[in-house]
Amino acid sequence: MSLCGNPITPISSLPTFVSPEEHANLISSTPSSFADIPPTLKHTQPNVRVTLDPPVPGFDATDGTLYVLTSVLVYFTASGQGFQIPYPSITLHAISRSGTSPSIYCQLDAGPAPDVDVEDEDADTLLQELSIIPQDPTSLEQIFEALSTCAALNPDPNVDLDDDDDATIDPLSTPFETFNGSADEELSEVGRVRSDFSNDSRYHPY
């Protein structure tokens, strides 16, 4: 189970998954239940560091592999330590090229703040920041695209779309943006996107 008030679930082994080719073969064989088909691996990236703010107690990730599955985002180290995150908990992901280590910056929904009425839709929620830092910075676009695809496949079940809204939603489009400005500019943009998400604008890109 996930840590209390935390979208991150510690794992000691990799979840079961299949390659896109294996998935295609399973589909073509007409399985008795499509629900039994394991999630598909959309992208894997070795030699990745992650940082978490606030940090997860007892988790020390110096180097590991990122697995972008259709069900969850997974980070796993050679020592057998890792975690997984459900996509609805990732409220924002963006490419950050500021500083000396380009990364994928993510904001995670860590649930309602302490002593807050969970039924209050306008109540503040806690955020956790995740930075995914690949040794190969040219992989950022591939990681970003895989995350965008999987996030679209796993919409937040708590977000209700307006039945009267005639807008057509592209299941492969996402509102996430790539930020290439200074650190201050990126934080400003991140805050703006987070604010829009909080106001039920996740499915309405600018």
GROMACS .gro file of C-alpha atoms in nm:
model
  206
    1MET     CA    1   0.000   0.000   0.000
    2SER     CA    2   0.109   0.361  -0.044
    3LEU     CA    3   0.266   0.560   0.232
    4CYS     CA    4   0.021   0.751   0.448
    5GLY     CA    5  -0.089   1.061   0.257
    6ASN     CA    6   0.159   0.978  -0.017
    7PRO     CA    7   0.093   0.876  -0.379
    8ILE     CA    8   0.416   0.674  -0.384
    9THR     CA    9   0.395   0.299  -0.318
   10PRO     CA   10   0.726   0.132  -0.222
   11ILE     CA   11   0.796  -0.194  -0.410
   12SER     CA   12   1.059  -0.465  -0.373
   13SER     CA   13   1.004  -0.630  -0.713
   14LEU     CA   14   0.898  -0.516  -1.057
   15PRO     CA   15   0.530  -0.552  -1.148
   16THR     CA   16   0.443  -0.788  -1.430
   17PHE     CA   17   0.435  -0.627  -1.775
   18VAL     CA   18   0.462  -0.716  -2.143
   19SER     CA   19   0.633  -0.555  -2.439
   20PRO     CA   20   0.423  -0.388  -2.713
   21GLU     CA   21   0.493  -0.688  -2.936
   22GLU     CA   22   0.378  -0.933  -2.669
   23HIS     CA   23   0.068  -0.722  -2.610
   24ALA     CA   24  -0.016  -0.731  -2.980
   25ASN     CA   25   0.021  -1.108  -2.987
   26LEU     CA   26  -0.200  -1.150  -2.682
   27ILE     CA   27  -0.470  -0.929  -2.835
   28SER     CA   28  -0.459  -1.112  -3.168
   29SER     CA   29  -0.504  -1.446  -2.992
   30THR     CA   30  -0.841  -1.332  -2.851
   31PRO     CA   31  -0.784  -1.402  -2.480
   32SER     CA   32  -1.071  -1.518  -2.260
   33SER     CA   33  -1.044  -1.195  -2.063
   34PHE     CA   34  -0.872  -0.877  -2.175
   35ALA     CA   35  -0.857  -0.773  -1.810
   36ASP     CA   36  -0.600  -1.049  -1.753
   37ILE     CA   37  -0.353  -0.898  -1.999
   38PRO     CA   38  -0.061  -0.739  -1.808
   39PRO     CA   39   0.016  -0.370  -1.857
   40THR     CA   40   0.233  -0.274  -2.151
   41LEU     CA   41   0.580  -0.124  -2.125
   42LYS     CA   42   0.576   0.206  -2.317
   43HIS     CA   43   0.931   0.313  -2.236
   44THR     CA   44   1.224   0.204  -2.022
   45GLN     CA   45   1.517   0.427  -1.934
   46PRO     CA   46   1.827   0.301  -1.751
   47ASN     CA   47   2.071   0.517  -1.553
   48VAL     CA   48   1.813   0.748  -1.400
   49ARG     CA   49   1.829   0.944  -1.075
   50VAL     CA   50   1.522   1.074  -0.895
   51THR     CA   51   1.470   1.336  -0.629
   52LEU     CA   52   1.161   1.368  -0.410
   53ASP     CA   53   1.049   1.674  -0.218
   54PRO     CA   54   0.954   1.608   0.053
   55PRO     CA   55   1.173   1.296   0.058
   56VAL     CA   56   1.036   0.949   0.128
   57PRO     CA   57   1.184   0.818   0.456
   58GLY     CA   58   1.420   0.527   0.405
   59PHE     CA   59   1.435   0.565   0.028
   60ASP     CA   60   1.778   0.643  -0.116
   61ALA     CA   61   1.775   0.641  -0.496
   62THR     CA   62   2.119   0.702  -0.643
   63ASP     CA   63   2.072   0.523  -0.974
   64GLY     CA   64   1.797   0.309  -1.119
   65THR     CA   65   1.575   0.232  -1.415
   66LEU     CA   66   1.251   0.406  -1.508
   67TYR     CA   67   0.964   0.195  -1.641
   68VAL     CA   68   0.672   0.378  -1.800
   69LEU     CA   69   0.394   0.118  -1.793
   70THR     CA   70   0.040   0.173  -1.912
   71SER     CA   71  -0.083   0.117  -1.556
   72VAL     CA   72   0.174   0.291  -1.332
   73LEU     CA   73   0.505   0.475  -1.341
   74VAL     CA   74   0.779   0.260  -1.187
   75TYR     CA   75   1.130   0.340  -1.064
   76PHE     CA   76   1.351   0.050  -0.958
   77THR     CA   77   1.714   0.022  -0.848
   78ALA     CA   78   1.965  -0.261  -0.878
   79SER     CA   79   1.948  -0.307  -0.501
   80GLY     CA   80   1.582  -0.412  -0.526
   81GLN     CA   81   1.441  -0.085  -0.395
   82GLY     CA   82   1.181   0.111  -0.585
   83PHE     CA   83   0.838   0.266  -0.603
   84GLN     CA   84   0.537   0.302  -0.829
   85ILE     CA   85   0.298   0.592  -0.882
   86PRO     CA   86  -0.055   0.578  -1.030
   87TYR     CA   87  -0.099   0.825  -1.315
   88PRO     CA   88  -0.402   1.007  -1.171
   89SER     CA   89  -0.171   1.116  -0.885
   90ILE     CA   90   0.061   1.287  -1.134
   91THR     CA   91  -0.115   1.619  -1.174
   92LEU     CA   92   0.156   1.770  -1.391
   93HIS     CA   93   0.467   1.660  -1.578
   94ALA     CA   94   0.695   1.884  -1.780
   95ILE     CA   95   1.044   1.893  -1.928
   96SER     CA   96   1.278   2.119  -1.730
   97ARG     CA   97   1.605   2.223  -1.893
   98SER     CA   98   1.708   2.469  -1.624
   99GLY     CA   99   2.023   2.407  -1.424
  100THR     CA  100   2.294   2.154  -1.503
  101SER     CA  101   2.071   1.844  -1.494
  102PRO     CA  102   1.777   1.846  -1.739
  103SER     CA  103   1.488   1.648  -1.600
  104ILE     CA  104   1.121   1.555  -1.609
  105TYR     CA  105   0.953   1.758  -1.336
  106CYS     CA  106   0.635   1.610  -1.184
  107GLN     CA  107   0.385   1.731  -0.928
  108LEU     CA  108   0.211   1.459  -0.730
  109ASP     CA  109  -0.120   1.489  -0.549
  110ALA     CA  110  -0.048   1.379  -0.193
  111GLY     CA  111  -0.408   1.415  -0.074
  112PRO     CA  112  -0.583   1.671   0.144
  113ALA     CA  113  -0.389   1.882   0.390
  114PRO     CA  114  -0.413   1.780   0.757
  115ASP     CA  115  -0.725   1.887   0.946
  116VAL     CA  116  -0.907   1.963   0.621
  117ASP     CA  117  -1.259   1.845   0.543
  118VAL     CA  118  -1.203   1.582   0.271
  119GLU     CA  119  -1.552   1.653   0.134
  120ASP     CA  120  -1.462   2.018   0.072
  121GLU     CA  121  -1.393   2.038  -0.304
  122ASP     CA  122  -1.214   2.371  -0.258
  123ALA     CA  123  -0.986   2.245   0.018
  124ASP     CA  124  -0.611   2.267  -0.034
  125THR     CA  125  -0.424   1.951  -0.123
  126LEU     CA  126  -0.066   1.860  -0.045
  127LEU     CA  127   0.182   1.837  -0.330
  128GLN     CA  128   0.496   1.630  -0.363
  129GLU     CA  129   0.759   1.709  -0.625
  130LEU     CA  130   0.939   1.441  -0.827
  131SER     CA  131   1.232   1.508  -1.059
  132ILE     CA  132   1.336   1.234  -1.301
  133ILE     CA  133   1.694   1.293  -1.411
  134PRO     CA  134   1.822   1.061  -1.687
  135GLN     CA  135   2.194   1.032  -1.749
  136ASP     CA  136   2.113   1.071  -2.119
  137PRO     CA  137   1.934   1.408  -2.156
  138THR     CA  138   1.833   1.325  -2.514
  139SER     CA  139   1.584   1.074  -2.369
  140LEU     CA  140   1.370   1.347  -2.209
  141GLU     CA  141   1.134   1.379  -2.505
  142GLN     CA  142   1.075   1.002  -2.521
  143ILE     CA  143   1.004   0.984  -2.148
  144PHE     CA  144   0.773   1.284  -2.170
  145GLU     CA  145   0.575   1.141  -2.464
  146ALA     CA  146   0.539   0.803  -2.293
  147LEU     CA  147   0.417   0.971  -1.973
  148SER     CA  148   0.168   1.180  -2.171
  149THR     CA  149   0.027   0.874  -2.346
  150CYS     CA  150  -0.010   0.675  -2.023
  151ALA     CA  151  -0.160   0.970  -1.835
  152ALA     CA  152  -0.425   0.998  -2.106
  153LEU     CA  153  -0.502   0.629  -2.063
  154ASN     CA  154  -0.555   0.676  -1.688
  155PRO     CA  155  -0.770   0.985  -1.627
  156ASP     CA  156  -0.845   1.097  -1.275
  157PRO     CA  157  -1.170   0.922  -1.173
  158ASN     CA  158  -1.248   1.207  -0.933
  159VAL     CA  159  -1.268   1.465  -1.211
  160ASP     CA  160  -1.618   1.497  -1.353
  161LEU     CA  161  -1.655   1.631  -1.706
  162ASP     CA  162  -1.945   1.866  -1.773
  163ASP     CA  163  -2.215   1.670  -1.951
  164ASP     CA  164  -2.320   1.989  -2.131
  165ASP     CA  165  -1.972   2.046  -2.269
  166ASP     CA  166  -1.978   1.977  -2.643
  167ALA     CA  167  -1.599   1.981  -2.673
  168THR     CA  168  -1.444   1.668  -2.817
  169ILE     CA  169  -1.164   1.521  -2.607
  170ASP     CA  170  -0.869   1.360  -2.782
  171PRO     CA  171  -0.768   1.062  -2.558
  172LEU     CA  172  -0.405   1.100  -2.664
  173SER     CA  173  -0.382   1.473  -2.600
  174THR     CA  174  -0.277   1.613  -2.263
  175PRO     CA  175  -0.251   1.963  -2.114
  176PHE     CA  176   0.105   1.917  -2.001
  177GLU     CA  177   0.355   2.166  -2.132
  178THR     CA  178   0.730   2.170  -2.192
  179PHE     CA  179   0.899   2.452  -2.001
  180ASN     CA  180   1.241   2.573  -2.115
  181GLY     CA  181   1.272   2.903  -1.931
  182SER     CA  182   1.449   2.994  -1.612
  183ALA     CA  183   1.377   2.816  -1.284
  184ASP     CA  184   1.157   3.105  -1.169
  185GLU     CA  185   0.964   3.109  -1.494
  186GLU     CA  186   0.911   2.736  -1.479
  187LEU     CA  187   0.778   2.749  -1.125
  188SER     CA  188   0.543   3.029  -1.229
  189GLU     CA  189   0.413   2.823  -1.521
  190VAL     CA  190   0.387   2.512  -1.305
  191GLY     CA  191   0.179   2.702  -1.055
  192ARG     CA  192  -0.051   2.820  -1.332
  193VAL     CA  193  -0.109   2.470  -1.466
  194ARG     CA  194  -0.161   2.333  -1.114
  195SER     CA  195  -0.416   2.605  -1.050
  196ASP     CA  196  -0.603   2.514  -1.368
  197PHE     CA  197  -0.601   2.148  -1.269
  198SER     CA  198  -0.747   2.234  -0.930
  199ASN     CA  199  -1.027   2.412  -1.112
  200ASP     CA  200  -1.116   2.107  -1.320
  201SER     CA  201  -0.927   2.218  -1.633
  202ARG     CA  202  -0.711   1.910  -1.672
  203TYR     CA  203  -0.876   1.817  -1.999
  204HIS     CA  204  -0.870   2.164  -2.149
  205PRO     CA  205  -0.522   2.253  -2.281
  206TYR     CA  206  -0.451   2.614  -2.352
   0.00000   0.00000   0.00000
